[in-house]
XYZ file of C-alpha atoms in Angstrom:
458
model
C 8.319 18.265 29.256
C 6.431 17.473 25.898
C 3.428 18.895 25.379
C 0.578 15.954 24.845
C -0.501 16.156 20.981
C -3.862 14.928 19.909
C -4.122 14.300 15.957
C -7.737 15.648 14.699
C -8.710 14.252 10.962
C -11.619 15.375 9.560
C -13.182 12.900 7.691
C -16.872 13.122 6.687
C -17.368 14.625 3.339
C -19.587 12.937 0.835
C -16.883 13.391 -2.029
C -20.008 13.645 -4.471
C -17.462 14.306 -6.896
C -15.717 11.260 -6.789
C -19.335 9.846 -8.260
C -18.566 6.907 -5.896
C -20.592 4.596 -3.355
C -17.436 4.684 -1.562
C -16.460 7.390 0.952
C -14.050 9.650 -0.842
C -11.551 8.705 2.031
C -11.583 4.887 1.508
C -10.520 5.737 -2.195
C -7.481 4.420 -2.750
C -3.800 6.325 -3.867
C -1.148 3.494 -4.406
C -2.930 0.514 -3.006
C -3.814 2.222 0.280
C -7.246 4.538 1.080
C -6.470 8.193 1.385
C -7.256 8.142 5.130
C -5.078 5.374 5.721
C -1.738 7.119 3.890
C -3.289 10.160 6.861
C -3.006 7.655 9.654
C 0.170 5.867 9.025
C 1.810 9.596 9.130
C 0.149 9.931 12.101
C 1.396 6.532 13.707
C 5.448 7.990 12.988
C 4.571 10.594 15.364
C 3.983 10.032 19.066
C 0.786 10.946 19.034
C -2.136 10.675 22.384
C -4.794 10.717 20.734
C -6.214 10.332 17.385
C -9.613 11.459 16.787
C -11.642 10.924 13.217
C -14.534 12.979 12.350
C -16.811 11.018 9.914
C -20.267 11.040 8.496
C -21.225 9.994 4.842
C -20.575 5.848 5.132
C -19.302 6.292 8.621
C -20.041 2.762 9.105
C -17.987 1.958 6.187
C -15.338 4.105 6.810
C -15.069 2.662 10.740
C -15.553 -0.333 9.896
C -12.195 -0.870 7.698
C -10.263 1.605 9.208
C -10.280 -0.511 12.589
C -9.524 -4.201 10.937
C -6.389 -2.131 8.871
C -5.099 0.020 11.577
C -4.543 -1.788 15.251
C -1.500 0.445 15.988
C -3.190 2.780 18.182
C -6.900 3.651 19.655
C -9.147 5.745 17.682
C -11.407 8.122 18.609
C -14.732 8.495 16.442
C -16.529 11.472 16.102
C -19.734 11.897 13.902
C -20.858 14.659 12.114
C -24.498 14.764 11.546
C -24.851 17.720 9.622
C -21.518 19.319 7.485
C -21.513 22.408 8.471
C -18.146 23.714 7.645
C -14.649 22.558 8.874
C -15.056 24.279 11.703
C -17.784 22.625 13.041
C -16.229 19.451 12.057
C -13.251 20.018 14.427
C -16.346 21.556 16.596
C -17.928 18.287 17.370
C -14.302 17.006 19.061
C -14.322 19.194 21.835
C -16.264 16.926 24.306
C -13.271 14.572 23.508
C -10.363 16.689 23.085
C -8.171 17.228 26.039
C -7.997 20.898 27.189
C -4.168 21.292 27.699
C -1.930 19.901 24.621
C -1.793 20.794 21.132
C -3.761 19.263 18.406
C -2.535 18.760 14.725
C -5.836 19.247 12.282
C -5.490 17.202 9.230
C -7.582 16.130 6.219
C -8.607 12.950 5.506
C -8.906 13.307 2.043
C -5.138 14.972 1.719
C -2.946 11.984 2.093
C 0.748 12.464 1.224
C 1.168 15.004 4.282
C 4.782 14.244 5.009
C 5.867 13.087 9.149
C 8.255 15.451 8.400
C 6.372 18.127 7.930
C 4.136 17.582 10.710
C 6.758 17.495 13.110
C 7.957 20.861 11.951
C 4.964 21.994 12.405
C 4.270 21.125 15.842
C 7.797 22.801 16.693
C 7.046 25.952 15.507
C 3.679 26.145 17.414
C 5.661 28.563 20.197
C 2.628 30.767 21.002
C -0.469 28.665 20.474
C -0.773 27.892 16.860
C 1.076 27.559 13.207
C -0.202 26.806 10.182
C 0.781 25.342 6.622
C 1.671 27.396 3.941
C 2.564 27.681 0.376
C 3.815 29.926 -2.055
C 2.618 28.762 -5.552
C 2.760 30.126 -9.023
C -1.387 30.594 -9.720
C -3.299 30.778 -6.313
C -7.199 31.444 -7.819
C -9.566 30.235 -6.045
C -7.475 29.604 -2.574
C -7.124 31.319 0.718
C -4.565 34.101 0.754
C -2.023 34.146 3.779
C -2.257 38.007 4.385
C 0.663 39.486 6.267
C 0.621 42.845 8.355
C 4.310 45.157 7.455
C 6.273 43.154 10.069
C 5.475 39.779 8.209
C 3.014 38.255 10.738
C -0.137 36.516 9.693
C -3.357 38.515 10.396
C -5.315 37.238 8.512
C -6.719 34.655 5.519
C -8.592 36.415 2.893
C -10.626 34.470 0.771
C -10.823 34.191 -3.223
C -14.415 35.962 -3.286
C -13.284 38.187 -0.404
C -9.891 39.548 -1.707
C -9.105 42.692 -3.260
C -6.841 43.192 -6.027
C -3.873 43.423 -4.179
C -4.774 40.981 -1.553
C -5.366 38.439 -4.959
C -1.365 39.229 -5.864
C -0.683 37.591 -3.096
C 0.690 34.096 -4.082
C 0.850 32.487 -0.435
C -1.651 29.900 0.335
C -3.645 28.550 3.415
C -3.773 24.869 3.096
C -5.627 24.363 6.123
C -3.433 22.198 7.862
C -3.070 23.802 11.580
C -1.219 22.793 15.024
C -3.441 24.765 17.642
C -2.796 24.250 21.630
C -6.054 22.662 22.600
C -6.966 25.367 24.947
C -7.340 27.895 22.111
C -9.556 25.653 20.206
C -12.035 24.694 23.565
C -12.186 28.686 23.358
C -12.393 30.055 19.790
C -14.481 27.101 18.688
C -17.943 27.702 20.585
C -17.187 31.448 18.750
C -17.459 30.535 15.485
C -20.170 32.231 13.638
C -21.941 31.289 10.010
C -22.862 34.487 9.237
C -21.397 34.302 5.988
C -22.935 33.087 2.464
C -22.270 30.012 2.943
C -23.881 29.645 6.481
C -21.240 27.632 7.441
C -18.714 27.480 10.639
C -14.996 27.958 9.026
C -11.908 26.991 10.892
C -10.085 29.984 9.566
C -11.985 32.652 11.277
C -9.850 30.869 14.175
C -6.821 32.780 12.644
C -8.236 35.879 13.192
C -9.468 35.303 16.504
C -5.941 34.883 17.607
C -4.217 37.516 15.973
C -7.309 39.672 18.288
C -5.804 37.807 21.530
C -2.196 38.653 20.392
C -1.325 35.454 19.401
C 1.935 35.139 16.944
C 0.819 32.837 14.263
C 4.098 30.525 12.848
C 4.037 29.506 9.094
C 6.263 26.858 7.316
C 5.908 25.339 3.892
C 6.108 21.827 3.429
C 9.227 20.357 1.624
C 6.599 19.214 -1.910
C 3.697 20.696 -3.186
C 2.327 17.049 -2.980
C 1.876 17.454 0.672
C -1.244 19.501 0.672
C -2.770 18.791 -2.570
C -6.445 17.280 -1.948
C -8.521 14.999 -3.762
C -11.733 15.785 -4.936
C -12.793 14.268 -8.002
C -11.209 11.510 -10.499
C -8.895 13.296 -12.368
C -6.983 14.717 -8.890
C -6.783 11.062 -7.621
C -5.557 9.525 -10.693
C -2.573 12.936 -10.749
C -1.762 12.076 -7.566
C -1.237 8.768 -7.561
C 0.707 9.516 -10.427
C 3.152 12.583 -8.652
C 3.533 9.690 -5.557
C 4.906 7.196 -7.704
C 7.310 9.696 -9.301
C 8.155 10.531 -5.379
C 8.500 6.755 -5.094
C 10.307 5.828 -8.098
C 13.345 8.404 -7.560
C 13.958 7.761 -4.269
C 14.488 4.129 -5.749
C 16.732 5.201 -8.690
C 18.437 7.246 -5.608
C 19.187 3.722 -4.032
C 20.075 1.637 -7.000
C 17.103 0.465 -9.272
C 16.695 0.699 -12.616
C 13.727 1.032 -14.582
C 13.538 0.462 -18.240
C 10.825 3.306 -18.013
C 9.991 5.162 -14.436
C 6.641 5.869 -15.318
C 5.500 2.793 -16.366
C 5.450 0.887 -12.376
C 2.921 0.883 -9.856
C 4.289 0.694 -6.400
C 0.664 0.046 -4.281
C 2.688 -0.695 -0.791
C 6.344 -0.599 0.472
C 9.505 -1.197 -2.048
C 12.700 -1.777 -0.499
C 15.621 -3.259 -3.210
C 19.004 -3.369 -3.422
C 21.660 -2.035 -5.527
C 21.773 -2.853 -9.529
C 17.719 -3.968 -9.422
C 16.682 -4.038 -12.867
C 12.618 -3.477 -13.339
C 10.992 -3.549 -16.665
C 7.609 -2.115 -17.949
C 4.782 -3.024 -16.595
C 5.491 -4.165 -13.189
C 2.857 -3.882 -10.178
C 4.042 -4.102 -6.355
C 1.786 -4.447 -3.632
C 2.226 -4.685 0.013
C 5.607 -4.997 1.490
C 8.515 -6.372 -0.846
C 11.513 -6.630 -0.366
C 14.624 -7.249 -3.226
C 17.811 -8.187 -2.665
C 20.874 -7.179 -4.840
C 21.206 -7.845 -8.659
C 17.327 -8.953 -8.925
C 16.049 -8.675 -12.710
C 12.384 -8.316 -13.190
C 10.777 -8.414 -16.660
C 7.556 -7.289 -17.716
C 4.252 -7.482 -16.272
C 5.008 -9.300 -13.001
C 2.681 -8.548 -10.005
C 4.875 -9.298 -6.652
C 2.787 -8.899 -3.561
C 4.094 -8.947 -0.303
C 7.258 -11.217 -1.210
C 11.099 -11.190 0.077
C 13.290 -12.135 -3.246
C 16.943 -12.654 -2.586
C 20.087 -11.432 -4.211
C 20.334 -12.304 -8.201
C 17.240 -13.504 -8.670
C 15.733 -13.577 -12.354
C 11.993 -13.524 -12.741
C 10.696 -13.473 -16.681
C 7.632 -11.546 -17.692
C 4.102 -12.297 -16.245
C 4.850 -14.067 -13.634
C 2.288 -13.349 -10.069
C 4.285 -13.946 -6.842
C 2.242 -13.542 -3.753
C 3.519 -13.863 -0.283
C 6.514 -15.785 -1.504
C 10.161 -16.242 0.099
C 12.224 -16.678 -2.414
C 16.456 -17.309 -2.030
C 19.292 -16.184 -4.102
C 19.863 -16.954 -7.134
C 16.463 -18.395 -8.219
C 14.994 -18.649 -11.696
C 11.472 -17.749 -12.036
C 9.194 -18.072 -15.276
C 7.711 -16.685 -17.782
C 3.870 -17.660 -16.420
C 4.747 -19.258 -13.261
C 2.243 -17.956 -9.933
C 3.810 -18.311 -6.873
C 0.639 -18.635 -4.615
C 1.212 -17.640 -0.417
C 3.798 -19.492 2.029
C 5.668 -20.565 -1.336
C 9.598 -21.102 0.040
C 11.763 -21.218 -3.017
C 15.686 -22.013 -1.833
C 18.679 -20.680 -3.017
C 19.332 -21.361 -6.963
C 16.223 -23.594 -7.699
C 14.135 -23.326 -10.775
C 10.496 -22.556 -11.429
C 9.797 -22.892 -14.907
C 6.427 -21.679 -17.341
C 3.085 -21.817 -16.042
C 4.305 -23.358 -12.843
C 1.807 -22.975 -10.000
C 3.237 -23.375 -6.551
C 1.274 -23.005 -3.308
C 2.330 -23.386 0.255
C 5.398 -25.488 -0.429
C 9.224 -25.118 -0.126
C 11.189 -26.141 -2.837
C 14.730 -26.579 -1.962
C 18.379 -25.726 -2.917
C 19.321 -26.084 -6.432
C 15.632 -27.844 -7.168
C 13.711 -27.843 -10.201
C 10.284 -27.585 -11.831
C 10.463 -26.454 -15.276
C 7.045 -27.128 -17.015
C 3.306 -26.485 -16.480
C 3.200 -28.611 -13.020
C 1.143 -28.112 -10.066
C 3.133 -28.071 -6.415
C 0.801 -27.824 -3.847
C 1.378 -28.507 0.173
C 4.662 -30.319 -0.378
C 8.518 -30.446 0.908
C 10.659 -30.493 -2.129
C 14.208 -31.722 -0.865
C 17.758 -30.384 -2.688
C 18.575 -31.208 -6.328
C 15.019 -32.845 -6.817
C 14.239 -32.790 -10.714
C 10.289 -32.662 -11.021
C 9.406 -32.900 -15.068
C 6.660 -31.509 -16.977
C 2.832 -32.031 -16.058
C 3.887 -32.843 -12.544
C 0.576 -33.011 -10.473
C 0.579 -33.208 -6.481
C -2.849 -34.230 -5.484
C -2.959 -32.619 -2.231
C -6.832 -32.102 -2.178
C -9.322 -35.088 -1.717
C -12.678 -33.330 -1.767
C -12.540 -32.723 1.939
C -8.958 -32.295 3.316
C -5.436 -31.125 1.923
C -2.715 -33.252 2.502
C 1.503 -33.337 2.359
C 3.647 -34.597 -0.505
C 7.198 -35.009 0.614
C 9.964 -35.526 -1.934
C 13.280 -35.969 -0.371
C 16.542 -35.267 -1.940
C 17.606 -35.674 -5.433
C 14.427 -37.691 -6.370
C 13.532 -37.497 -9.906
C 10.088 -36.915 -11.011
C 9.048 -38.282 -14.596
C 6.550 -36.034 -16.687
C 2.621 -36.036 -16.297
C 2.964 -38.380 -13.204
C 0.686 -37.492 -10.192
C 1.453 -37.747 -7.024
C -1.950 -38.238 -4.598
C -0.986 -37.262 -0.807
C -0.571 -37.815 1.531
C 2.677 -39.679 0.199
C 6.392 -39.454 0.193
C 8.719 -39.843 -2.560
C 12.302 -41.101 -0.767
C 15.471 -39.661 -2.087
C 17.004 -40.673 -4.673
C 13.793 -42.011 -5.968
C 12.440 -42.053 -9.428
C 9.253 -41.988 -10.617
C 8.303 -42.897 -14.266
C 6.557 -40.493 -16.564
C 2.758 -40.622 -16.504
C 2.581 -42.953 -13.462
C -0.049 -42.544 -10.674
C 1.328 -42.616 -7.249
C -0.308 -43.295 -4.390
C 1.760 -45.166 -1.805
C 5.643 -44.148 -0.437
C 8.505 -44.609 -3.016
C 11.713 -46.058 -0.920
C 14.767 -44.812 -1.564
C 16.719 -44.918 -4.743
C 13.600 -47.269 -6.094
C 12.282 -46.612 -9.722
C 8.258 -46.609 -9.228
C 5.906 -46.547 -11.720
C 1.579 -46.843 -11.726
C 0.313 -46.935 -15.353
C -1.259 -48.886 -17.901
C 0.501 -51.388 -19.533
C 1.228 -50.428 -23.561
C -0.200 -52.407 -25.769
C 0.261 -52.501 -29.620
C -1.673 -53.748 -32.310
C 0.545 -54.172 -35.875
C -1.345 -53.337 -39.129
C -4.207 -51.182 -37.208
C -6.225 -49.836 -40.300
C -7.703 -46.313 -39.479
C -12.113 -46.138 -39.721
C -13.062 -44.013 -43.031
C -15.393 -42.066 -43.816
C -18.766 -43.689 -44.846
């Protein structure tokens, strides 16, 4: 039978450092705050119970947590006073279950790996293991001291250690699994007689080591995993190590980038072999590419599905849009939300498009507006193309069936329809139905005046 597991996140320092209005856990690493990378670990795990200690901006903190994150309930724990992290995972008790395990995690470290966690919940054999890590400088950071059989018995501070006990190059990176009946008991122990008058969670270590207790250690499989953030300069390094993590699993798959360090991935990337990405390219959200896409500089896809072969030129802002195979996009052109673009069809420069499928083999090369509309198959819609889809009050449907042809700078004031084969004369106003295969037009007559002398000057 599984043990229950209950997910503890402490979550309520100021992060004074971060010289912020914002909670240092709503900062955000890749497009997502640093307690919400904690959480969506936490969701890949079957977890009970998730409980989140806050306090500075706990409003704030509670607030967008619970609009973002619906997959499971949260408990909410304040801390009035900090104290120390072991008064933080203190103030759970009344909530935590007494039989179980609990996993103790940091809102403020983000890139904590499911993996990990669930090897460290498997080790936890006799009541508690703990993340370690052996690193090359370890000043200033707890010291995993072993006795001469190679069990943990203890954590010896920086300002506490000796000189051999600072040799020592493994780490405490206070990431525990503890059966919950151990914490109910060593917690209400916890004394601040120390400096710093504050409750610490590692004088739970030694408790257990007193009771017996075998204490398991594994090391996560990156470094990344229990690196903090604290101030600016952490944030921005690891945002930058996470998109290194994110760019070569990529390459792993099949993408190219003209220069890995030069993308921002602020969501979920999933692409297909032979994906070409140039400099300068942002995405957020979930995307998705298909096989043989080209991207060129500067684009910013959010939250978009673009299908096999697709080539979009530089600059180009594509936001919620579903786009087929094949499809030519840009330079310039923004593909606003609900934006359907249909196998091989054409969006040109400084094309807008918003809420409107364009179908197969379609075309709108030139500095139109497409707004609320049905574009049918091999429609040709010129330059300056306007749908008026807005009257002041409420938006309205343009229709164009297939292989209508739309003449530059005409406008097309919905709610109409423009019936297949139909053409439509350059610069025309149109605001009735087209039939079929007729040739509409709305616009002044021209009217020419031979031998016009130009005014001079006086």
């Amino acid at each position: 039978m599984t043990s229950p597991l209950s997910v503890i996140i402490l979550a309520a320092g100021k992060g004074t450092r971060m010289q912020s209005a914002k909670p240092k856990v709503l900062q955000t690493l890749a497009g997502k705050s640093l307690l919400g990378h904690v959480l969506d670990t936490c969701h890949q795990l079957t977890v009970d119970e998730t409980i989140i200690v806050h306090g500075f901006g706990g409003d704030q903190v509670k607030s967008e947590i619970t609009n973002q994150y619906t997959q499971a309930p949260i408990t909410w724990v304040a801390q009035t006073e900090q104290l120390g992290t072991g008064h933080a995972v203190k103030v759970t008790l009344s909530d935590l279950p007494k039989s179980g395990q609990s996993l103790i995690l940091y809102g403020d470290v983000p890139l904590v790996s499911c993996e990990t966690l669930t090897a460290l919940k498997t080790a936890n054999t006799d009541g508690m293991s703990m993340l370690t890590l052996t690193v090359d400088n370890p000043f200033g950071l707890g010291r995993i001291k072993r006795d001469q059989a190679g069990n943990i018995e203890a954590i010896v501070e920086q300002k506490d250690a000796d000189a051999e006990e600072q040799s020592i190059r493994e780490i405490n990176s206070g990431i525990y699994c503890v059966d919950n009946a151990l914490l109910h008991k060593y917690l209400p122990e916890l004394s601040n007689d120390n400096a710093q008058q504050e409750y610490y969670l590692t004088d739970i270590v030694k408790m257990a080591v007193a009771d017996g207790i075998t204490i398991a250690a594994i090391e996560p499989e990156h470094t990344f995993e229990i690196e903090g953030v604290n101030n600016r300069q952490q944030l921005a390094s690891l945002e930058r190590t996470w998109q290194r993590k994110l760019v070569a699993d990529l390459q792993e798959a099949g993408v190219q980038f003209a220069d890995p360090t030069r993308v921002d991935i602020r969501g979920t990337l999933t692409a297909g072999q032979d994906v070409f990405i140039d400099v300068n390219v942002v995405f957020e959200g979930d995307c998705t590419l298909g096989d043989n896409v080209y991207i060129e500089a500067g684009c910013v896809i959010k939250n978009a599905k673009i299908g096999n072969a697709c080539y979009i030129k530089p600059y180009c802002v594509i936001d919620r849009a579903d786009i087929g195979a094949g499809v030519d996009i840009g330079p310039f052109a923004h593909l606003r939300p609900d934006t359907v673009l249909s196998d091989n069809s054409k969006v040109g420069n400084f094309v807008e498009i918003k809420k409107s499928t364009i179908g197969q083999g379609s075309k709108v090369n030139h500095l139109s507006y497409v707004g609320d509309a049905t574009v049918g198959t091999g429609v040709n819609i010129g330059a300056g193309v306007i749908t008026c889809n807005y009257d002041g009050a409420n938006k309205s449907q343009t229709i164009i069936e297939d292989n209508a042809f739309i003449g530059s700078n005409a406008s097309l004031v919905a709610p109409v329809t423009i019936g297949d084969t139909a053409t439509v004369a350059a610069g025309s106003v149109i605001t009735k139905d087209v039939n079929s295969s007729a040739l509409a037009f709305g616009r002044a007559r021209q009217v020419q005046k031979n031998d016009f002398q130009r005014p001079t000057k006086k």
